[in-house]
């Protein structure tokens, strides 16, 4: 057995390599960006690629490439079912409504007039989001019709960049305030000139326009809970909001104690992941009157934070006091599937 990996700094690839070495499985690196990637992969039984929402190349080719390989019978991670809806909150509305997942009521408009008519007749506050992005950078609260109609006008005219440079600098400043570390200071220094000069990578990301996406605002949510389902395991983190802000994702204020996560949320996470047939799925929940409501899902994420989880639950909701390593879990499931093929 031989598997190929697309390597990327800061992605699952480092942990995959570590686990494959532990298991003694033969592997090599193949770049998904090579023109002859399909022929190169002929010599492998499987291909793993942690594609990322911040790279325009991944947006362009990841889904068709992985789907093409899957159709040709190659074992891939992520399978098309796993990542088809990744970094696309707009598309997730349809998926999650269709499978009856407990999604926070969400609204998608692809016509300016329909969006404005809705904005005039709805109640406030609402949450406005772009379809893509992470770390809360593209998420705003909208207090009234004045604010929502200004956003809708922009959605159907010049649109928005996928990377909000002001929010991105604010995020770096927040990290500096929180950590007071050299790394955090370096991030502020790097992001400040980005206010005026956009990187090539940024310029190539698709501009966001032609749609408007809103969600009902769930009030008084001081945190969101993220459950990650990989195979028969579910591990959780609680992310607290930044002070004076309703947004938790990207705050880095994380809690791991297993007692705090309601069984209903874990049950829901397993059931949504099963309906999607996702090899890995992170599900973000907020609570309204104690009821867990989904705000988004992602197949991929930054793995390091989960190493601090104390263990995981299985589908029978039994707790297992075992180390959590998302990359190893993905590889273990991948290899065992290859072996049973
Ligand atoms: N509908 C909502 N009601 C209340 N808070 C929300 C809602 N949607 C998002 N949030 C808050 O904003 C944060 C970022 O939202 P999310 O949609 O998960 O964006 P991102 O993709 O940037 O993580 C969440 O972690 C949550 O704390
Ligand atoms: Mg999120």
GROMACS .gro file of C-alpha atoms and ligand atoms in nm:
model
  369
    1UNK     CA    1   0.000   0.000   0.000
    2UNK     CA    2   0.126   0.348  -0.092
    3UNK     CA    3  -0.041   0.683  -0.034
    4UNK     CA    4   0.028   1.033  -0.163
    5UNK     CA    5   0.010   1.353   0.041
    6UNK     CA    6  -0.015   1.713  -0.067
    7UNK     CA    7   0.216   1.892   0.175
    8UNK     CA    8   0.133   2.233   0.321
    9UNK     CA    9   0.286   2.415   0.614
   10UNK     CA   10   0.039   2.444   0.905
   11UNK     CA   11  -0.199   2.185   0.761
   12UNK     CA   12  -0.294   1.827   0.854
   13UNK     CA   13  -0.007   1.702   0.632
   14UNK     CA   14   0.256   1.715   0.909
   15UNK     CA   15   0.046   1.501   1.145
   16UNK     CA   16  -0.045   1.262   0.862
   17UNK     CA   17   0.322   1.201   0.785
   18UNK     CA   18   0.393   1.139   1.152
   19UNK     CA   19   0.111   0.883   1.177
   20UNK     CA   20   0.195   0.709   0.847
   21UNK     CA   21   0.553   0.665   0.969
   22UNK     CA   22   0.424   0.519   1.298
   23UNK     CA   23   0.207   0.275   1.103
   24UNK     CA   24   0.488   0.190   0.861
   25UNK     CA   25   0.281   0.286   0.557
   26UNK     CA   26   0.473   0.386   0.245
   27UNK     CA   27   0.399   0.741   0.125
   28UNK     CA   28   0.530   1.021  -0.094
   29UNK     CA   29   0.449   1.385  -0.163
   30UNK     CA   30   0.252   1.484  -0.473
   31UNK     CA   31   0.152   1.844  -0.540
   32UNK     CA   32  -0.213   1.893  -0.630
   33UNK     CA   33  -0.102   2.196  -0.832
   34UNK     CA   34   0.101   1.994  -1.085
   35UNK     CA   35  -0.042   1.970  -1.435
   36UNK     CA   36   0.026   1.595  -1.442
   37UNK     CA   37  -0.116   1.529  -1.094
   38UNK     CA   38  -0.363   1.267  -1.224
   39UNK     CA   39  -0.097   1.059  -1.395
   40UNK     CA   40   0.137   1.095  -1.096
   41UNK     CA   41  -0.135   0.958  -0.868
   42UNK     CA   42  -0.176   0.643  -1.081
   43UNK     CA   43   0.102   0.486  -0.876
   44UNK     CA   44  -0.073   0.541  -0.542
   45UNK     CA   45  -0.367   0.378  -0.364
   46UNK     CA   46  -0.487   0.699  -0.204
   47UNK     CA   47  -0.440   1.074  -0.188
   48UNK     CA   48  -0.475   1.309   0.110
   49UNK     CA   49  -0.497   1.688   0.071
   50UNK     CA   50  -0.594   1.932   0.346
   51UNK     CA   51  -0.709   2.207   0.111
   52UNK     CA   52  -0.752   2.551   0.260
   53UNK     CA   53  -1.008   2.830   0.227
   54UNK     CA   54  -0.740   3.100   0.214
   55UNK     CA   55  -0.572   2.978  -0.107
   56UNK     CA   56  -0.727   3.075  -0.442
   57UNK     CA   57  -0.571   2.768  -0.607
   58UNK     CA   58  -0.750   2.536  -0.366
   59UNK     CA   59  -1.080   2.715  -0.434
   60UNK     CA   60  -1.029   2.661  -0.805
   61UNK     CA   61  -0.927   2.297  -0.824
   62UNK     CA   62  -0.969   2.108  -0.495
   63UNK     CA   63  -1.331   1.995  -0.533
   64UNK     CA   64  -1.318   1.894  -0.903
   65UNK     CA   65  -0.981   1.723  -0.862
   66UNK     CA   66  -1.088   1.522  -0.557
   67UNK     CA   67  -1.423   1.438  -0.713
   68UNK     CA   68  -1.256   1.325  -1.037
   69UNK     CA   69  -1.021   1.096  -0.844
   70UNK     CA   70  -1.310   0.957  -0.640
   71UNK     CA   71  -1.513   0.881  -0.954
   72UNK     CA   72  -1.213   0.696  -1.095
   73UNK     CA   73  -1.211   0.474  -0.786
   74UNK     CA   74  -0.920   0.634  -0.604
   75UNK     CA   75  -0.949   0.663  -0.227
   76UNK     CA   76  -0.922   1.031  -0.134
   77UNK     CA   77  -0.940   1.256   0.170
   78UNK     CA   78  -1.147   1.466   0.162
   79UNK     CA   79  -1.408   1.283  -0.046
   80UNK     CA   80  -1.641   1.514  -0.234
   81UNK     CA   81  -1.915   1.457   0.029
   82UNK     CA   82  -1.669   1.568   0.295
   83UNK     CA   83  -1.563   1.903   0.150
   84UNK     CA   84  -1.828   2.001  -0.106
   85UNK     CA   85  -1.984   2.252   0.134
   86UNK     CA   86  -1.663   2.365   0.301
   87UNK     CA   87  -1.614   2.741   0.337
   88UNK     CA   88  -1.954   2.802   0.181
   89UNK     CA   89  -2.210   2.908   0.440
   90UNK     CA   90  -2.454   2.995   0.164
   91UNK     CA   91  -2.451   2.639   0.029
   92UNK     CA   92  -2.462   2.496   0.382
   93UNK     CA   93  -2.801   2.657   0.435
   94UNK     CA   94  -2.948   2.428   0.168
   95UNK     CA   95  -2.764   2.118   0.285
   96UNK     CA   96  -2.850   2.164   0.652
   97UNK     CA   97  -3.213   2.252   0.582
   98UNK     CA   98  -3.245   1.954   0.347
   99UNK     CA   99  -3.118   1.703   0.604
  100UNK     CA  100  -3.322   1.863   0.884
  101UNK     CA  101  -3.020   1.980   1.086
  102UNK     CA  102  -3.091   2.236   1.361
  103UNK     CA  103  -2.949   2.532   1.165
  104UNK     CA  104  -2.996   2.884   1.304
  105UNK     CA  105  -3.264   3.030   1.069
  106UNK     CA  106  -3.062   3.153   0.771
  107UNK     CA  107  -3.153   3.367   0.469
  108UNK     CA  108  -2.995   3.368   0.123
  109UNK     CA  109  -3.077   3.619  -0.150
  110UNK     CA  110  -2.944   3.627  -0.504
  111UNK     CA  111  -3.175   3.911  -0.612
  112UNK     CA  112  -3.132   4.264  -0.482
  113UNK     CA  113  -3.508   4.339  -0.472
  114UNK     CA  114  -3.590   4.026  -0.273
  115UNK     CA  115  -3.312   4.100  -0.026
  116UNK     CA  116  -3.433   4.458   0.031
  117UNK     CA  117  -3.795   4.349   0.065
  118UNK     CA  118  -3.693   4.094   0.330
  119UNK     CA  119  -3.475   4.351   0.511
  120UNK     CA  120  -3.774   4.590   0.533
  121UNK     CA  121  -4.000   4.326   0.685
  122UNK     CA  122  -3.771   4.137   0.919
  123UNK     CA  123  -3.679   4.207   1.282
  124UNK     CA  124  -3.334   4.304   1.412
  125UNK     CA  125  -3.060   4.239   1.509
  126UNK     CA  126  -2.948   3.993   1.241
  127UNK     CA  127  -2.605   3.854   1.161
  128UNK     CA  128  -2.454   3.928   0.820
  129UNK     CA  129  -2.189   3.691   0.681
  130UNK     CA  130  -1.994   3.629   0.367
  131UNK     CA  131  -2.016   3.273   0.239
  132UNK     CA  132  -1.645   3.213   0.314
  133UNK     CA  133  -1.380   3.305   0.567
  134UNK     CA  134  -1.281   3.197   0.918
  135UNK     CA  135  -1.198   3.331   1.262
  136UNK     CA  136  -1.512   3.554   1.265
  137UNK     CA  137  -1.347   3.798   1.019
  138UNK     CA  138  -1.643   3.808   0.779
  139UNK     CA  139  -1.922   3.809   1.038
  140UNK     CA  140  -2.104   4.127   1.152
  141UNK     CA  141  -2.408   4.207   1.361
  142UNK     CA  142  -2.668   4.421   1.183
  143UNK     CA  143  -2.881   4.637   1.412
  144UNK     CA  144  -3.139   4.790   1.181
  145UNK     CA  145  -3.275   4.837   0.829
  146UNK     CA  146  -3.033   5.122   0.763
  147UNK     CA  147  -2.733   4.891   0.819
  148UNK     CA  148  -2.881   4.593   0.638
  149UNK     CA  149  -2.977   4.791   0.328
  150UNK     CA  150  -2.627   4.946   0.308
  151UNK     CA  151  -2.476   4.596   0.318
  152UNK     CA  152  -2.724   4.461   0.062
  153UNK     CA  153  -2.647   4.751  -0.175
  154UNK     CA  154  -2.279   4.670  -0.152
  155UNK     CA  155  -2.345   4.296  -0.205
  156UNK     CA  156  -2.504   4.376  -0.539
  157UNK     CA  157  -2.257   4.645  -0.650
  158UNK     CA  158  -1.886   4.648  -0.570
  159UNK     CA  159  -1.908   4.355  -0.324
  160UNK     CA  160  -1.654   4.256  -0.059
  161UNK     CA  161  -1.303   4.112  -0.062
  162UNK     CA  162  -1.289   3.763   0.092
  163UNK     CA  163  -1.023   3.887   0.331
  164UNK     CA  164  -1.132   4.195   0.531
  165UNK     CA  165  -0.801   4.374   0.593
  166UNK     CA  166  -0.932   4.598   0.872
  167UNK     CA  167  -1.084   4.302   1.060
  168UNK     CA  168  -0.767   4.105   1.001
  169UNK     CA  169  -0.554   4.380   1.161
  170UNK     CA  170  -0.803   4.411   1.450
  171UNK     CA  171  -0.769   4.036   1.499
  172UNK     CA  172  -0.387   4.066   1.515
  173UNK     CA  173  -0.417   4.350   1.770
  174UNK     CA  174  -0.654   4.134   1.979
  175UNK     CA  175  -0.399   3.850   1.977
  176UNK     CA  176  -0.127   4.092   2.086
  177UNK     CA  177  -0.346   4.217   2.373
  178UNK     CA  178  -0.425   3.859   2.475
  179UNK     CA  179  -0.078   3.703   2.447
  180UNK     CA  180   0.175   3.991   2.462
  181UNK     CA  181   0.407   3.758   2.271
  182UNK     CA  182   0.667   3.831   2.005
  183UNK     CA  183   0.472   3.619   1.756
  184UNK     CA  184   0.161   3.829   1.814
  185UNK     CA  185   0.356   4.153   1.775
  186UNK     CA  186   0.508   4.022   1.453
  187UNK     CA  187   0.157   3.950   1.322
  188UNK     CA  188   0.052   4.313   1.389
  189UNK     CA  189   0.366   4.436   1.211
  190UNK     CA  190   0.296   4.210   0.912
  191UNK     CA  191  -0.073   4.297   0.882
  192UNK     CA  192  -0.043   4.676   0.918
  193UNK     CA  193   0.103   4.745   0.569
  194UNK     CA  194  -0.159   4.504   0.429
  195UNK     CA  195  -0.416   4.779   0.489
  196UNK     CA  196  -0.270   4.955   0.185
  197UNK     CA  197  -0.092   4.682  -0.010
  198UNK     CA  198  -0.281   4.364  -0.089
  199UNK     CA  199  -0.080   4.046  -0.135
  200UNK     CA  200  -0.096   3.867  -0.472
  201UNK     CA  201  -0.269   3.576  -0.301
  202UNK     CA  202  -0.538   3.805  -0.165
  203UNK     CA  203  -0.598   3.972  -0.500
  204UNK     CA  204  -0.661   3.634  -0.661
  205UNK     CA  205  -0.925   3.525  -0.411
  206UNK     CA  206  -1.277   3.554  -0.557
  207UNK     CA  207  -1.452   3.882  -0.474
  208UNK     CA  208  -1.780   3.831  -0.290
  209UNK     CA  209  -2.081   3.973  -0.468
  210UNK     CA  210  -2.416   3.881  -0.617
  211UNK     CA  211  -2.560   3.735  -0.298
  212UNK     CA  212  -2.659   3.839   0.053
  213UNK     CA  213  -2.652   3.602   0.351
  214UNK     CA  214  -2.802   3.666   0.695
  215UNK     CA  215  -2.880   3.462   1.005
  216UNK     CA  216  -3.107   3.525   1.299
  217UNK     CA  217  -2.901   3.663   1.583
  218UNK     CA  218  -2.893   3.427   1.881
  219UNK     CA  219  -2.872   3.665   2.178
  220UNK     CA  220  -2.655   3.630   2.488
  221UNK     CA  221  -2.433   3.356   2.347
  222UNK     CA  222  -2.114   3.408   2.546
  223UNK     CA  223  -1.948   3.117   2.364
  224UNK     CA  224  -1.988   2.869   2.084
  225UNK     CA  225  -1.927   2.496   2.118
  226UNK     CA  226  -1.739   2.318   1.843
  227UNK     CA  227  -1.781   1.943   1.807
  228UNK     CA  228  -1.551   1.757   1.568
  229UNK     CA  229  -1.666   1.420   1.437
  230UNK     CA  230  -1.409   1.188   1.278
  231UNK     CA  231  -1.540   0.835   1.226
  232UNK     CA  232  -1.676   0.703   1.555
  233UNK     CA  233  -1.521   0.981   1.765
  234UNK     CA  234  -1.647   1.321   1.872
  235UNK     CA  235  -1.433   1.570   2.063
  236UNK     CA  236  -1.533   1.919   2.167
  237UNK     CA  237  -1.402   2.264   2.255
  238UNK     CA  238  -1.586   2.567   2.392
  239UNK     CA  239  -1.473   2.902   2.251
  240UNK     CA  240  -1.557   3.211   2.454
  241UNK     CA  241  -1.633   3.544   2.288
  242UNK     CA  242  -1.379   3.824   2.283
  243UNK     CA  243  -1.469   4.079   2.555
  244UNK     CA  244  -1.745   4.313   2.434
  245UNK     CA  245  -1.798   4.108   2.116
  246UNK     CA  246  -2.058   3.847   2.017
  247UNK     CA  247  -1.805   3.647   1.814
  248UNK     CA  248  -1.620   3.347   1.957
  249UNK     CA  249  -1.447   3.184   1.660
  250UNK     CA  250  -1.080   3.290   1.646
  251UNK     CA  251  -1.083   3.432   2.004
  252UNK     CA  252  -0.841   3.166   2.128
  253UNK     CA  253  -1.027   3.163   2.464
  254UNK     CA  254  -1.083   2.791   2.477
  255UNK     CA  255  -1.225   2.554   2.739
  256UNK     CA  256  -1.192   2.174   2.724
  257UNK     CA  257  -1.367   2.032   3.037
  258UNK     CA  258  -1.579   1.739   2.925
  259UNK     CA  259  -1.863   1.810   3.175
  260UNK     CA  260  -1.965   2.132   2.999
  261UNK     CA  261  -2.073   1.975   2.669
  262UNK     CA  262  -2.440   1.873   2.653
  263UNK     CA  263  -2.520   1.523   2.527
  264UNK     CA  264  -2.784   1.671   2.295
  265UNK     CA  265  -2.515   1.871   2.112
  266UNK     CA  266  -2.288   1.566   2.073
  267UNK     CA  267  -2.580   1.352   1.952
  268UNK     CA  268  -2.672   1.620   1.699
  269UNK     CA  269  -2.309   1.644   1.578
  270UNK     CA  270  -2.290   1.267   1.511
  271UNK     CA  271  -2.623   1.268   1.336
  272UNK     CA  272  -2.536   1.562   1.105
  273UNK     CA  273  -2.192   1.416   1.022
  274UNK     CA  274  -2.359   1.083   0.939
  275UNK     CA  275  -2.620   1.245   0.715
  276UNK     CA  276  -2.345   1.427   0.525
  277UNK     CA  277  -2.121   1.116   0.519
  278UNK     CA  278  -1.828   1.336   0.604
  279UNK     CA  279  -1.490   1.179   0.689
  280UNK     CA  280  -1.428   1.471   0.928
  281UNK     CA  281  -1.664   1.748   1.030
  282UNK     CA  282  -1.638   2.040   1.272
  283UNK     CA  283  -1.979   2.170   1.379
  284UNK     CA  284  -2.020   2.508   1.550
  285UNK     CA  285  -2.317   2.543   1.785
  286UNK     CA  286  -2.469   2.827   1.987
  287UNK     CA  287  -2.753   2.775   2.235
  288UNK     CA  288  -3.097   2.935   2.238
  289UNK     CA  289  -3.282   2.851   2.563
  290UNK     CA  290  -3.043   2.560   2.604
  291UNK     CA  291  -3.116   2.416   2.258
  292UNK     CA  292  -2.805   2.367   2.041
  293UNK     CA  293  -2.832   2.546   1.705
  294UNK     CA  294  -2.580   2.499   1.426
  295UNK     CA  295  -2.413   2.805   1.279
  296UNK     CA  296  -2.173   2.642   1.035
  297UNK     CA  297  -1.975   2.328   0.949
  298UNK     CA  298  -1.617   2.276   0.820
  299UNK     CA  299  -1.433   1.962   0.715
  300UNK     CA  300  -1.091   2.118   0.786
  301UNK     CA  301  -0.952   2.325   1.073
  302UNK     CA  302  -0.634   2.401   1.264
  303UNK     CA  303  -0.561   2.077   1.446
  304UNK     CA  304  -0.327   2.183   1.729
  305UNK     CA  305  -0.589   2.317   1.968
  306UNK     CA  306  -0.761   1.975   1.989
  307UNK     CA  307  -0.450   1.802   2.125
  308UNK     CA  308  -0.556   1.953   2.461
  309UNK     CA  309  -0.894   1.773   2.461
  310UNK     CA  310  -0.912   1.521   2.746
  311UNK     CA  311  -1.067   1.249   2.531
  312UNK     CA  312  -1.362   1.183   2.301
  313UNK     CA  313  -1.711   1.036   2.287
  314UNK     CA  314  -1.819   0.750   2.063
  315UNK     CA  315  -2.166   0.715   1.904
  316UNK     CA  316  -2.300   0.534   2.209
  317UNK     CA  317  -2.208   0.858   2.398
  318UNK     CA  318  -1.948   0.666   2.600
  319UNK     CA  319  -1.649   0.880   2.702
  320UNK     CA  320  -1.296   0.760   2.621
  321UNK     CA  321  -1.006   0.905   2.817
  322UNK     CA  322  -0.768   0.878   2.522
  323UNK     CA  323  -0.537   1.122   2.344
  324UNK     CA  324  -0.703   1.330   2.072
  325UNK     CA  325  -0.509   1.367   1.750
  326UNK     CA  326  -0.727   1.469   1.453
  327UNK     CA  327  -0.462   1.396   1.189
  328UNK     CA  328  -0.395   1.047   1.329
  329UNK     CA  329  -0.772   0.976   1.343
  330UNK     CA  330  -0.809   1.075   0.975
  331UNK     CA  331  -0.515   0.857   0.871
  332UNK     CA  332  -0.633   0.559   1.081
  333UNK     CA  333  -0.980   0.569   0.921
  334UNK     CA  334  -0.828   0.621   0.575
  335UNK     CA  335  -0.589   0.326   0.604
  336UNK     CA  336  -0.844   0.091   0.756
  337UNK     CA  337  -1.080   0.173   0.470
  338UNK     CA  338  -0.804   0.104   0.217
  339UNK     CA  339  -0.730  -0.229   0.385
  340UNK     CA  340  -1.092  -0.344   0.367
  341UNK     CA  341  -1.129  -0.242   0.000
  342LIG     N1  342  -2.642   3.359   1.427
  342LIG     C1  343  -2.556   3.387   1.525
  342LIG     N2  344  -2.600   3.432   1.647
  342LIG     C2  345  -2.511   3.464   1.744
  342LIG     N3  346  -2.378   3.454   1.731
  342LIG     C3  347  -2.329   3.409   1.614
  342LIG     C4  348  -2.416   3.374   1.505
  342LIG     N4  349  -2.341   3.335   1.401
  342LIG     C5  350  -2.213   3.345   1.442
  342LIG     N5  351  -2.204   3.388   1.570
  342LIG     C6  352  -2.079   3.412   1.645
  342LIG     O1  353  -1.982   3.458   1.552
  342LIG     C7  354  -1.871   3.368   1.543
  342LIG     C8  355  -1.826   3.350   1.399
  342LIG     O2  356  -1.931   3.299   1.320
  342LIG     P1  357  -1.912   3.182   1.214
  342LIG     O3  358  -2.034   3.181   1.129
  342LIG     O4  359  -1.879   3.057   1.284
  342LIG     O5  360  -1.792   3.237   1.127
  342LIG     P2  361  -1.642   3.184   1.104
  342LIG     O6  362  -1.652   3.104   0.979
  342LIG     O7  363  -1.560   3.306   1.086
  342LIG     O8  364  -1.603   3.099   1.221
  342LIG     C9  365  -1.920   3.239   1.606
  342LIG     O9  366  -1.810   3.174   1.668
  342LIG    C10  367  -2.026   3.283   1.706
  342LIG    O10  368  -1.967   3.314   1.830
  343LIG    MG1  369  -1.711   2.925   1.291
   0.00000   0.00000   0.00000
